[in-house]
mmCIF file of C-alpha atoms in Angstrom:
data_model
loop_
_atom_site.group_PDB
_atom_site.id
_atom_site.type_symbol
_atom_site.label_atom_id
_atom_site.label_comp_id
_atom_site.label_asym_id
_atom_site.label_seq_id
_atom_site.Cartn_x
_atom_site.Cartn_y
_atom_site.Cartn_z
ATOM 1 C CA UNK A 1 0.004 0.008 0.099
ATOM 2 C CA UNK A 2 1.283 3.466 -0.959
ATOM 3 C CA UNK A 3 1.967 6.287 1.515
ATOM 4 C CA UNK A 4 -0.875 8.206 -0.317
ATOM 5 C CA UNK A 5 -3.294 5.375 0.418
ATOM 6 C CA UNK A 6 -2.229 5.260 3.922
ATOM 7 C CA UNK A 7 -2.677 9.030 4.405
ATOM 8 C CA UNK A 8 -6.258 8.841 2.766
ATOM 9 C CA UNK A 9 -7.105 6.066 5.150
ATOM 10 C CA UNK A 10 -5.899 8.162 8.052
ATOM 11 C CA UNK A 11 -7.920 11.042 6.886
ATOM 12 C CA UNK A 12 -11.058 8.869 6.536
ATOM 13 C CA UNK A 13 -10.621 7.654 10.118
ATOM 14 C CA UNK A 14 -10.321 11.157 11.232
ATOM 15 C CA UNK A 15 -13.489 12.044 9.380
ATOM 16 C CA UNK A 16 -15.405 9.237 11.020
ATOM 17 C CA UNK A 17 -14.134 10.138 14.479
ATOM 18 C CA UNK A 18 -14.865 13.829 13.956
ATOM 19 C CA UNK A 19 -18.471 13.307 12.804
ATOM 20 C CA UNK A 20 -19.675 11.705 16.082
ATOM 21 C CA UNK A 21 -23.196 10.620 16.774
ATOM 22 C CA UNK A 22 -24.996 7.455 15.830
ATOM 23 C CA UNK A 23 -26.405 8.677 12.590
ATOM 24 C CA UNK A 24 -23.209 10.102 11.319
ATOM 25 C CA UNK A 25 -21.181 6.986 11.791
ATOM 26 C CA UNK A 26 -23.943 5.000 10.210
ATOM 27 C CA UNK A 27 -24.068 7.367 7.283
ATOM 28 C CA UNK A 28 -20.610 6.735 6.252
ATOM 29 C CA UNK A 29 -21.128 2.916 6.185
ATOM 30 C CA UNK A 30 -19.295 1.644 9.246
ATOM 31 C CA UNK A 31 -22.288 1.113 11.388
ATOM 32 C CA UNK A 32 -19.820 1.197 14.268
ATOM 33 C CA UNK A 33 -22.164 2.938 16.811
ATOM 34 C CA UNK A 34 -25.696 1.759 15.780
ATOM 35 C CA UNK A 35 -24.469 -1.795 15.689
ATOM 36 C CA UNK A 36 -22.088 -1.919 18.492
ATOM 37 C CA UNK A 37 -22.118 -4.715 20.945
ATOM 38 C CA UNK A 38 -22.924 -4.007 24.547
ATOM 39 C CA UNK A 39 -20.627 -4.938 27.531
ATOM 40 C CA UNK A 40 -19.538 -8.567 27.672
ATOM 41 C CA UNK A 41 -21.975 -9.193 30.578
ATOM 42 C CA UNK A 42 -25.010 -8.223 28.407
ATOM 43 C CA UNK A 43 -26.104 -11.564 26.856
ATOM 44 C CA UNK A 44 -28.523 -9.823 24.538
ATOM 45 C CA UNK A 45 -25.785 -7.868 22.875
ATOM 46 C CA UNK A 46 -24.229 -10.610 20.767
ATOM 47 C CA UNK A 47 -25.585 -14.020 19.709
ATOM 48 C CA UNK A 48 -23.558 -16.183 17.248
ATOM 49 C CA UNK A 49 -20.819 -13.456 16.905
ATOM 50 C CA UNK A 50 -23.020 -10.840 15.286
ATOM 51 C CA UNK A 51 -23.451 -7.401 17.077
ATOM 52 C CA UNK A 52 -26.972 -6.487 17.915
ATOM 53 C CA UNK A 53 -28.554 -3.097 17.012
ATOM 54 C CA UNK A 54 -29.625 -0.520 19.562
ATOM 55 C CA UNK A 55 -32.150 2.224 19.828
ATOM 56 C CA UNK A 56 -30.046 5.543 19.932
ATOM 57 C CA UNK A 57 -30.889 8.211 22.497
ATOM 58 C CA UNK A 58 -32.479 11.289 21.053
ATOM 59 C CA UNK A 59 -30.120 14.291 20.995
ATOM 60 C CA UNK A 60 -32.955 16.354 22.713
ATOM 61 C CA UNK A 61 -35.985 15.906 24.890
ATOM 62 C CA UNK A 62 -39.301 14.671 23.510
ATOM 63 C CA UNK A 63 -40.861 18.007 23.903
ATOM 64 C CA UNK A 64 -38.052 20.021 22.549
ATOM 65 C CA UNK A 65 -39.492 20.276 18.955
ATOM 66 C CA UNK A 66 -42.739 21.721 20.132
ATOM 67 C CA UNK A 67 -44.951 23.305 18.921
ATOM 68 C CA UNK A 68 -43.856 22.043 15.454
ATOM 69 C CA UNK A 69 -43.779 18.441 16.520
ATOM 70 C CA UNK A 70 -45.771 17.285 19.474
ATOM 71 C CA UNK A 71 -43.980 15.590 22.555
ATOM 72 C CA UNK A 72 -46.420 12.665 22.384
ATOM 73 C CA UNK A 73 -45.694 12.031 18.695
ATOM 74 C CA UNK A 74 -41.938 12.064 19.467
ATOM 75 C CA UNK A 75 -42.296 9.731 22.441
ATOM 76 C CA UNK A 76 -44.254 7.103 20.533
ATOM 77 C CA UNK A 77 -42.310 7.438 17.331
ATOM 78 C CA UNK A 78 -38.987 7.009 19.058
ATOM 79 C CA UNK A 79 -39.673 4.603 21.959
ATOM 80 C CA UNK A 80 -42.364 2.466 20.141
ATOM 81 C CA UNK A 81 -41.948 2.664 16.455
ATOM 82 C CA UNK A 82 -38.175 2.971 16.209
ATOM 83 C CA UNK A 83 -37.708 0.493 18.912
ATOM 84 C CA UNK A 84 -39.851 -1.934 16.897
ATOM 85 C CA UNK A 85 -37.454 -1.646 13.876
ATOM 86 C CA UNK A 86 -34.520 -2.396 16.122
ATOM 87 C CA UNK A 87 -36.117 -5.358 17.655
ATOM 88 C CA UNK A 88 -37.272 -6.827 14.449
ATOM 89 C CA UNK A 89 -33.713 -6.360 12.915
ATOM 90 C CA UNK A 90 -32.241 -8.322 15.751
ATOM 91 C CA UNK A 91 -35.050 -11.019 15.428
ATOM 92 C CA UNK A 92 -34.038 -11.310 11.694
ATOM 93 C CA UNK A 93 -30.350 -11.826 12.821
ATOM 94 C CA UNK A 94 -31.487 -14.601 15.047
ATOM 95 C CA UNK A 95 -33.438 -16.172 12.104
ATOM 96 C CA UNK A 96 -30.264 -16.235 9.971
ATOM 97 C CA UNK A 97 -28.243 -17.760 12.797
ATOM 98 C CA UNK A 98 -30.833 -20.563 13.241
ATOM 99 C CA UNK A 99 -30.745 -21.223 9.550
ATOM 100 C CA UNK A 100 -26.993 -21.365 9.606
ATOM 101 C CA UNK A 101 -26.950 -23.819 12.471
ATOM 102 C CA UNK A 102 -29.475 -26.107 10.830
ATOM 103 C CA UNK A 103 -28.475 -25.590 7.195
ATOM 104 C CA UNK A 104 -32.081 -25.052 6.359
ATOM 105 C CA UNK A 105 -32.702 -21.931 4.329
ATOM 106 C CA UNK A 106 -36.254 -22.339 2.982
ATOM 107 C CA UNK A 107 -37.395 -19.038 4.402
ATOM 108 C CA UNK A 108 -34.338 -17.004 3.560
ATOM 109 C CA UNK A 109 -36.124 -14.755 1.023
ATOM 110 C CA UNK A 110 -38.678 -13.551 3.544
ATOM 111 C CA UNK A 111 -36.031 -13.292 6.287
ATOM 112 C CA UNK A 112 -33.736 -11.150 4.054
ATOM 113 C CA UNK A 113 -36.665 -8.883 3.215
ATOM 114 C CA UNK A 114 -37.551 -8.413 6.785
ATOM 115 C CA UNK A 115 -33.909 -7.568 7.689
ATOM 116 C CA UNK A 116 -33.708 -5.092 4.771
ATOM 117 C CA UNK A 117 -36.970 -3.320 5.680
ATOM 118 C CA UNK A 118 -36.293 -3.130 9.468
ATOM 119 C CA UNK A 119 -32.684 -2.218 9.286
ATOM 120 C CA UNK A 120 -33.467 0.482 6.774
ATOM 121 C CA UNK A 121 -36.112 1.682 9.200
ATOM 122 C CA UNK A 122 -33.637 1.857 11.908
ATOM 123 C CA UNK A 123 -31.085 3.828 9.907
ATOM 124 C CA UNK A 124 -33.549 6.071 8.352
ATOM 125 C CA UNK A 125 -34.970 7.079 11.694
ATOM 126 C CA UNK A 126 -31.518 7.599 13.225
ATOM 127 C CA UNK A 127 -30.846 10.062 10.339
ATOM 128 C CA UNK A 128 -34.306 11.684 10.893
ATOM 129 C CA UNK A 129 -33.529 12.413 14.692
ATOM 130 C CA UNK A 130 -30.131 13.896 13.693
ATOM 131 C CA UNK A 131 -31.772 15.988 11.056
ATOM 132 C CA UNK A 132 -33.703 18.200 13.660
ATOM 133 C CA UNK A 133 -32.914 20.431 16.502
ATOM 134 C CA UNK A 134 -34.827 22.597 18.885
ATOM 135 C CA UNK A 135 -32.574 25.422 17.444
ATOM 136 C CA UNK A 136 -33.236 24.456 13.837
ATOM 137 C CA UNK A 137 -34.898 26.322 11.125
ATOM 138 C CA UNK A 138 -33.543 29.213 9.014
ATOM 139 C CA UNK A 139 -31.214 28.734 6.127
ATOM 140 C CA UNK A 140 -28.084 26.654 5.469
ATOM 141 C CA UNK A 141 -24.744 28.270 5.387
ATOM 142 C CA UNK A 142 -21.275 27.492 4.051
ATOM 143 C CA UNK A 143 -20.492 24.815 1.552
ATOM 144 C CA UNK A 144 -24.012 23.300 1.805
ATOM 145 C CA UNK A 145 -25.665 26.609 0.994
ATOM 146 C CA UNK A 146 -23.312 27.015 -2.009
ATOM 147 C CA UNK A 147 -23.988 23.528 -3.334
ATOM 148 C CA UNK A 148 -27.788 23.932 -2.963
ATOM 149 C CA UNK A 149 -27.752 27.229 -4.800
ATOM 150 C CA UNK A 150 -25.442 25.982 -7.496
ATOM 151 C CA UNK A 151 -27.200 22.581 -8.164
ATOM 152 C CA UNK A 152 -30.865 23.597 -7.446
ATOM 153 C CA UNK A 153 -30.708 27.296 -8.471
ATOM 154 C CA UNK A 154 -31.585 28.607 -5.143
ATOM 155 C CA UNK A 155 -32.248 27.430 -1.538
ATOM 156 C CA UNK A 156 -36.012 28.187 -2.161
ATOM 157 C CA UNK A 157 -35.984 26.058 -5.294
ATOM 158 C CA UNK A 158 -34.416 23.271 -3.264
ATOM 159 C CA UNK A 159 -37.113 23.641 -0.535
ATOM 160 C CA UNK A 160 -39.876 23.578 -3.155
ATOM 161 C CA UNK A 161 -38.568 20.358 -4.676
ATOM 162 C CA UNK A 162 -38.042 18.641 -1.384
ATOM 163 C CA UNK A 163 -41.511 19.647 -0.041
ATOM 164 C CA UNK A 164 -43.176 18.512 -3.357
ATOM 165 C CA UNK A 165 -41.197 15.244 -3.002
ATOM 166 C CA UNK A 166 -42.359 14.691 0.495
ATOM 167 C CA UNK A 167 -46.014 15.567 -0.140
ATOM 168 C CA UNK A 168 -46.004 13.170 -3.340
ATOM 169 C CA UNK A 169 -44.893 10.118 -1.465
ATOM 170 C CA UNK A 170 -47.414 7.423 -2.213
ATOM 171 C CA UNK A 171 -48.563 5.824 0.908
ATOM 172 C CA UNK A 172 -45.763 5.673 3.541
ATOM 173 C CA UNK A 173 -42.208 6.544 3.035
ATOM 174 C CA UNK A 174 -39.591 9.372 3.280
ATOM 175 C CA UNK A 175 -38.133 12.424 1.496
ATOM 176 C CA UNK A 176 -34.336 12.590 1.601
ATOM 177 C CA UNK A 177 -31.579 14.795 0.505
ATOM 178 C CA UNK A 178 -28.640 12.521 -0.582
ATOM 179 C CA UNK A 179 -25.050 12.985 -1.182
ATOM 180 C CA UNK A 180 -24.284 11.194 -4.491
ATOM 181 C CA UNK A 181 -20.554 10.399 -4.574
ATOM 182 C CA UNK A 182 -20.285 9.235 -8.265
ATOM 183 C CA UNK A 183 -20.854 12.878 -9.441
ATOM 184 C CA UNK A 184 -20.123 14.640 -6.080
ATOM 185 C CA UNK A 185 -23.700 16.032 -6.167
ATOM 186 C CA UNK A 186 -26.827 16.467 -4.024
ATOM 187 C CA UNK A 187 -29.964 14.574 -4.986
ATOM 188 C CA UNK A 188 -33.517 14.900 -3.548
ATOM 189 C CA UNK A 189 -35.311 11.450 -3.642
ATOM 190 C CA UNK A 190 -38.160 9.500 -2.350
ATOM 191 C CA UNK A 191 -37.874 6.344 -0.398
ATOM 192 C CA UNK A 192 -41.110 4.268 -0.416
ATOM 193 C CA UNK A 193 -41.839 2.382 2.832
ATOM 194 C CA UNK A 194 -38.230 2.120 4.291
ATOM 195 C CA UNK A 195 -36.024 0.850 1.496
ATOM 196 C CA UNK A 196 -37.675 1.034 -1.990
ATOM 197 C CA UNK A 197 -36.503 3.607 -4.493
ATOM 198 C CA UNK A 198 -33.318 4.212 -2.357
ATOM 199 C CA UNK A 199 -30.296 5.279 -4.307
ATOM 200 C CA UNK A 200 -27.306 2.823 -4.219
ATOM 201 C CA UNK A 201 -24.188 4.364 -2.642
ATOM 202 C CA UNK A 202 -25.867 7.719 -2.162
ATOM 203 C CA UNK A 203 -25.814 8.807 1.564
ATOM 204 C CA UNK A 204 -28.790 10.482 3.142
ATOM 205 C CA UNK A 205 -27.745 13.784 4.883
ATOM 206 C CA UNK A 206 -31.240 15.031 5.514
ATOM 207 C CA UNK A 207 -34.458 12.877 6.075
ATOM 208 C CA UNK A 208 -38.138 13.598 6.502
ATOM 209 C CA UNK A 209 -40.386 10.826 7.731
ATOM 210 C CA UNK A 210 -43.876 11.089 6.090
ATOM 211 C CA UNK A 211 -45.233 7.954 7.490
ATOM 212 C CA UNK A 212 -48.604 8.747 9.123
ATOM 213 C CA UNK A 213 -47.217 7.828 12.609
ATOM 214 C CA UNK A 214 -44.847 10.768 12.288
ATOM 215 C CA UNK A 215 -47.497 13.362 12.132
ATOM 216 C CA UNK A 216 -51.141 12.169 12.378
ATOM 217 C CA UNK A 217 -51.795 12.795 16.022
ATOM 218 C CA UNK A 218 -51.063 16.466 15.564
ATOM 219 C CA UNK A 219 -51.756 17.235 11.857
ATOM 220 C CA UNK A 220 -54.229 14.408 11.138
ATOM 221 C CA UNK A 221 -54.311 13.957 7.325
ATOM 222 C CA UNK A 222 -52.851 17.304 6.472
ATOM 223 C CA UNK A 223 -49.325 16.158 5.429
ATOM 224 C CA UNK A 224 -48.536 19.417 3.742
ATOM 225 C CA UNK A 225 -49.019 21.375 7.032
ATOM 226 C CA UNK A 226 -46.618 18.960 8.756
ATOM 227 C CA UNK A 227 -43.997 19.253 5.981
ATOM 228 C CA UNK A 228 -44.265 23.087 6.139
ATOM 229 C CA UNK A 229 -43.824 23.090 9.796
ATOM 230 C CA UNK A 230 -40.863 20.695 9.853
ATOM 231 C CA UNK A 231 -38.622 23.364 8.141
ATOM 232 C CA UNK A 232 -38.744 25.143 11.551
ATOM 233 C CA UNK A 233 -36.766 22.307 13.129
ATOM 234 C CA UNK A 234 -34.359 21.225 10.412
ATOM 235 C CA UNK A 235 -30.797 21.258 11.950
ATOM 236 C CA UNK A 236 -28.865 22.845 8.983
ATOM 237 C CA UNK A 237 -25.666 23.058 10.880
ATOM 238 C CA UNK A 238 -25.757 19.199 11.303
ATOM 239 C CA UNK A 239 -26.719 18.597 7.823
ATOM 240 C CA UNK A 240 -23.950 20.964 6.583
ATOM 241 C CA UNK A 241 -21.287 19.217 8.705
ATOM 242 C CA UNK A 242 -22.350 15.741 7.242
ATOM 243 C CA UNK A 243 -22.085 17.339 3.715
ATOM 244 C CA UNK A 244 -18.733 18.738 4.308
ATOM 245 C CA UNK A 245 -17.255 15.668 5.867
ATOM 246 C CA UNK A 246 -18.651 13.368 3.167
ATOM 247 C CA UNK A 247 -17.200 15.616 0.354
ATOM 248 C CA UNK A 248 -13.910 15.766 2.331
ATOM 249 C CA UNK A 249 -13.855 11.790 2.577
ATOM 250 C CA UNK A 250 -14.647 11.505 -1.198
ATOM 251 C CA UNK A 251 -11.838 13.924 -2.010
ATOM 252 C CA UNK A 252 -9.486 11.956 0.094
ATOM 253 C CA UNK A 253 -10.504 8.658 -1.574
ATOM 254 C CA UNK A 254 -10.046 10.254 -5.115
ATOM 255 C CA UNK A 255 -6.634 11.530 -4.192
ATOM 256 C CA UNK A 256 -5.623 8.193 -2.833
ATOM 257 C CA UNK A 257 -6.703 6.623 -6.120
ATOM 258 C CA UNK A 258 -4.644 9.119 -8.136
ATOM 259 C CA UNK A 259 -7.620 10.886 -9.563
#
């Protein structure tokens, strides 16, 4: 391995360490925090050598996003819905381990589908929590603001596209702002349910949950009102940091490859 490759690997580790937070580590593909095993005396942490997934703590109190998102919604959404995805992901892992031990894989298709759906739900929700802050709202700044203006025409044009995307999700799903590394660009996309229509290799840096459980207790069937209110809690500082660190990582990898 060349010195350039070693330097790039060191820079990448620095990026991962600098990001911090459960969502940020998961976003860059290591899963180090969200899948970490508990202490050795926690028998539920690891079975068959595979780390188990955990529900991350919220970075704020359940009532911190009021009046835009109600405390009861946040409590149910985090402690019940997100926890269910974590539990179901771990249950799928147990199914895989049972299949391996018996050599019987007749139900592998359904088990893999369950794993994909629930793990995606876990990661998506982790990004969602990290996309919001009691001190959110306003406009992005720095490199993210420049990229949005350059690639979408203006921040307002980006907002209009993102909101339209969220409101047009058919049934349950997500609107997301992705960093797309192949062209070093930002892409607004829909994710149906948890994992359909996702962009391969693209990394979500901003996520909006438009499943009904995310807003119905407060906004009933008025999704548009929920989407409009959500802009008041978007943590642009966190989104911008993820964008800058991802572009830094991509640049380091290109440099290591001699591009």
